[in-house]
Short mmCIF file of C-alpha atoms in Angstrom, two decimals:
data_model
loop_
_atom_site.label_atom_id
_atom_site.label_comp_id
_atom_site.label_asym_id
_atom_site.label_seq_id
_atom_site.Cartn_x
_atom_site.Cartn_y
_atom_site.Cartn_z
CA MET A 1 0.00 0.00 0.00
CA LEU A 2 2.62 2.53 1.13
CA LYS A 3 6.37 2.21 0.75
CA CYS A 4 8.86 4.86 1.83
CA LYS A 5 12.43 4.17 0.69
CA ASN A 6 15.58 6.00 1.86
CA LEU A 7 13.72 9.28 2.35
CA TYR A 8 15.55 12.51 3.17
CA VAL A 9 13.85 15.85 3.79
CA SER A 10 15.88 19.00 4.39
CA PHE A 11 14.84 22.54 5.28
CA THR A 12 18.45 23.79 5.20
CA LYS A 13 21.57 22.74 3.31
CA GLU A 14 23.31 21.69 6.52
CA PHE A 15 20.61 19.63 8.25
CA TYR A 16 18.27 16.77 7.28
CA THR A 17 14.93 16.83 9.09
CA LEU A 18 14.39 13.25 7.91
CA ASN A 19 17.44 11.05 7.52
CA ASP A 20 17.26 7.85 5.40
CA VAL A 21 13.73 6.89 6.49
CA SER A 22 12.41 3.58 5.12
CA PHE A 23 9.26 1.63 6.03
CA GLU A 24 6.25 -0.13 4.53
CA VAL A 25 2.56 -0.21 5.41
CA ALA A 26 0.78 -3.11 3.72
CA GLN A 27 -2.85 -3.17 2.61
CA GLY A 28 -4.98 -3.00 5.77
CA GLU A 29 -1.93 -2.70 8.04
CA LYS A 30 -1.72 -0.14 10.85
CA LEU A 31 1.54 1.51 11.93
CA VAL A 32 2.09 3.93 14.81
CA ILE A 33 5.16 6.15 14.76
CA VAL A 34 6.14 7.57 18.15
CA GLY A 35 8.07 10.82 18.03
CA SER A 36 8.52 14.08 19.88
CA LYS A 37 7.60 17.45 18.41
CA GLU A 38 11.16 17.83 17.09
CA SER A 39 11.37 14.30 15.65
CA GLY A 40 10.28 15.19 12.11
CA ARG A 41 6.89 13.49 12.29
CA THR A 42 4.95 16.34 10.64
CA ALA A 43 7.62 16.65 7.93
CA LEU A 44 7.19 12.93 7.24
CA ILE A 45 3.40 13.17 6.95
CA ARG A 46 3.69 16.19 4.67
CA ALA A 47 6.28 14.43 2.50
CA LEU A 48 3.99 11.42 2.14
CA LEU A 49 1.23 13.74 0.92
CA GLY A 50 3.50 15.52 -1.54
CA LEU A 51 3.27 18.75 0.47
CA GLU A 52 6.97 18.76 1.35
CA PRO A 53 9.72 18.23 -1.26
CA CYS A 54 12.10 15.32 -0.70
CA ALA A 55 15.83 15.88 -1.05
CA LYS A 56 16.33 12.18 -1.77
CA GLY A 57 14.37 8.96 -1.64
CA GLU A 58 11.19 7.46 -3.05
CA ILE A 59 7.56 7.16 -1.94
CA PHE A 60 5.15 4.66 -3.50
CA TYR A 61 1.43 4.05 -3.08
CA LYS A 62 0.18 0.77 -4.57
CA ASN A 63 3.54 0.53 -6.35
CA ILE A 64 2.95 3.88 -8.06
CA SER A 65 5.49 6.63 -7.45
CA LEU A 66 4.15 9.62 -5.49
CA GLU A 67 5.08 11.89 -8.41
CA LYS A 68 2.71 9.93 -10.67
CA ILE A 69 -0.07 9.15 -8.20
CA ASP A 70 -3.56 10.46 -8.94
CA PHE A 71 -5.19 10.88 -5.54
CA GLN A 72 -8.62 11.08 -7.19
CA ASN A 73 -8.42 7.86 -9.20
CA ASP A 74 -5.45 5.76 -8.03
CA LEU A 75 -5.85 6.16 -4.29
CA SER A 76 -8.20 7.62 -1.71
CA CYS A 77 -6.00 9.06 1.04
CA GLY A 78 -7.53 10.43 4.22
CA TYR A 79 -5.50 13.01 6.14
CA LEU A 80 -6.17 14.10 9.71
CA PRO A 81 -3.77 16.96 10.57
CA ALA A 82 -3.12 18.26 14.06
CA VAL A 83 -4.71 21.55 12.94
CA PRO A 84 -7.69 20.72 10.68
CA VAL A 85 -8.86 23.32 8.16
CA PHE A 86 -12.56 24.08 7.77
CA LEU A 87 -14.93 26.56 6.20
CA GLU A 88 -14.82 28.52 9.45
CA ASN A 89 -17.98 30.55 8.91
CA LYS A 90 -20.01 27.51 7.85
CA THR A 91 -21.80 25.20 10.27
CA VAL A 92 -20.72 21.69 11.23
CA GLN A 93 -23.39 20.25 8.95
CA GLU A 94 -22.42 22.50 6.05
CA ASN A 95 -18.76 21.51 6.39
CA ILE A 96 -19.63 17.81 6.21
CA GLU A 97 -22.06 18.40 3.33
CA TYR A 98 -19.37 20.24 1.38
CA VAL A 99 -16.90 17.33 1.55
CA ALA A 100 -19.57 14.67 0.97
CA GLY A 101 -20.92 16.61 -2.00
CA LEU A 102 -17.56 16.48 -3.79
CA ARG A 103 -18.04 12.73 -4.32
CA ILE A 104 -21.73 11.95 -3.76
CA LYS A 105 -24.20 13.27 -6.32
CA ASP A 106 -27.36 11.56 -5.04
CA LYS A 107 -28.82 14.14 -2.64
CA ALA A 108 -30.84 11.69 -0.56
CA TYR A 109 -27.85 9.37 -0.12
CA MET A 110 -25.63 12.33 0.74
CA ALA A 111 -28.09 13.56 3.37
CA ALA A 112 -28.13 10.09 4.95
CA LYS A 113 -24.31 9.94 4.99
CA VAL A 114 -24.09 13.40 6.57
CA ASN A 115 -26.66 12.58 9.26
CA ASN A 116 -24.92 9.28 10.02
CA ALA A 117 -21.58 11.08 10.37
CA ILE A 118 -23.06 13.70 12.71
CA THR A 119 -24.59 10.97 14.89
CA GLU A 120 -21.56 8.67 14.82
CA TYR A 121 -19.20 11.41 16.02
CA GLY A 122 -21.51 12.96 18.61
CA LEU A 123 -21.95 16.27 16.81
CA GLU A 124 -25.74 16.55 17.08
CA TYR A 125 -25.61 19.32 19.67
CA SER A 126 -23.23 21.38 17.53
CA ARG A 127 -24.80 20.64 14.13
CA LYS A 128 -25.71 24.30 13.63
CA LYS A 129 -22.59 25.76 15.23
CA LYS A 130 -20.04 27.44 13.01
CA ALA A 131 -16.72 25.66 12.77
CA LYS A 132 -14.91 28.63 14.33
CA GLU A 133 -16.98 28.19 17.50
CA LEU A 134 -15.85 24.61 18.16
CA ASN A 135 -13.34 23.52 20.77
CA TYR A 136 -10.32 21.45 19.74
CA TYR A 137 -11.84 18.02 20.39
CA ASP A 138 -15.00 18.89 18.44
CA ARG A 139 -12.84 20.13 15.55
CA ILE A 140 -11.07 16.78 15.43
CA LYS A 141 -14.42 14.98 15.56
CA LEU A 142 -15.66 17.15 12.69
CA ALA A 143 -12.57 16.26 10.66
CA LEU A 144 -13.21 12.56 11.27
CA ALA A 145 -16.89 12.96 10.41
CA ARG A 146 -15.93 14.49 7.06
CA LEU A 147 -13.54 11.62 6.36
CA SER A 148 -16.21 9.06 7.22
CA THR A 149 -18.31 10.15 4.23
CA ARG A 150 -15.57 8.87 1.88
CA ASN A 151 -14.10 5.48 1.01
CA ILE A 152 -10.50 5.54 2.26
CA ASP A 153 -7.59 3.30 1.24
CA ILE A 154 -5.11 4.73 3.73
CA LEU A 155 -5.49 7.14 6.64
CA LEU A 156 -2.60 9.42 7.65
CA ILE A 157 -2.91 11.01 11.10
CA ASP A 158 -0.60 13.61 12.61
CA ASP A 159 -0.45 13.87 16.41
CA VAL A 160 -4.00 14.94 17.31
CA PHE A 161 -3.83 13.64 20.89
CA ALA A 162 -1.41 15.96 22.71
CA LYS A 163 -3.86 18.82 23.31
CA LEU A 164 -6.69 16.64 24.64
CA SER A 165 -7.68 15.77 28.18
CA SER A 166 -7.16 12.12 29.12
CA MET A 167 -10.92 11.49 28.85
CA ASP A 168 -11.23 13.05 25.39
CA ARG A 169 -8.06 11.25 24.30
CA GLU A 170 -9.60 7.91 25.25
CA LYS A 171 -12.77 8.71 23.29
CA LEU A 172 -10.83 9.87 20.24
CA ILE A 173 -8.71 6.71 20.19
CA LYS A 174 -11.89 4.62 20.11
CA GLN A 175 -13.30 6.77 17.28
CA ILE A 176 -10.10 6.49 15.23
CA LYS A 177 -9.97 2.73 15.70
CA SER A 178 -13.63 2.54 14.70
CA ILE A 179 -13.20 4.46 11.44
CA ILE A 180 -10.15 2.34 10.53
CA LYS A 181 -12.12 -0.87 11.19
CA THR A 182 -15.22 0.35 9.33
CA GLN A 183 -13.21 1.49 6.32
CA GLY A 184 -10.88 -1.53 6.38
CA CYS A 185 -8.10 0.87 5.48
CA ALA A 186 -4.39 1.00 6.15
CA ALA A 187 -3.28 3.64 8.64
CA LEU A 188 -0.16 5.56 9.65
CA ILE A 189 -0.58 7.37 12.96
CA MET A 190 1.85 9.82 14.55
CA VAL A 191 1.82 10.05 18.36
CA ASP A 192 4.07 11.65 20.95
CA SER A 193 4.08 8.94 23.63
CA ASP A 194 4.13 5.21 24.27
CA GLU A 195 1.02 5.66 26.38
CA VAL A 196 -1.07 6.64 23.35
CA ALA A 197 0.63 3.99 21.21
CA ASP A 198 -0.24 1.35 23.82
CA LYS A 199 -3.91 2.35 23.75
CA LEU A 200 -4.00 2.21 19.94
CA GLY A 201 -2.46 -1.24 20.11
CA TYR A 202 -0.91 -1.29 16.64
CA LYS A 203 2.61 -2.10 15.47
CA ARG A 204 4.97 0.77 16.24
CA LYS A 205 8.25 2.38 15.28
CA TYR A 206 10.11 5.37 16.72
CA LEU A 207 11.15 8.56 14.94
CA ILE A 208 14.12 10.07 16.77
CA TYR A 209 15.69 13.26 15.41
CA GLY A 210 14.72 12.31 11.86
CA SER A 211 15.79 8.65 11.99
CA LEU A 212 13.29 5.80 12.13
CA LYS A 213 14.00 2.95 14.56
CA ASP A 214 12.35 -0.31 15.56
CA THR A 215 11.30 -0.93 19.16
CA ASN A 216 14.35 -3.09 19.87
CA GLU A 217 16.67 -0.27 18.78
CA VAL A 218 15.33 2.19 21.37
CA ASP A 219 16.77 2.30 24.89
#
């Protein structure tokens, strides 16, 4: 599904933010990468989405090079950033309708998908709230609700857990695991602690100052 081979990303000539990173995520496989804020985890996610240029290395989805991938036809990639972007002056419902409407043309089916998403992610009480009025947890739930209206091959998640209370973190982990199970998709999830990785329960690796390591390589 996803193969990253000898990847280097550099923001300056003297320093590599990512240093020779290689890994694979097979169809339906889930991988958690544990890394601090300075580890390069966001740079890695952005590189995988083609949002950050790579100094060296290769990225493949379904054996197609990232440079040639058509995200509309070759692959459906879901991205949950740490800071989701919305139509801030539109309501929760309107934001979900906008994303659903890009792919669903049957209005009755779209309305059902939107209502199911609102119910599934506990957004009924804020259905008519504008996105700019939401707290952080509700913004993440809205982002997941939008993703749930699509068919996803692979889900890429930046660290969305650090700003949450322990209670909201627990609920979000259950919601993320649920959408992955429902979609049957592969997933790459960035977290900042073993505690969150333990609760997710997936295979893990560690990103340390731009280098990717297996569990047995970490002290």
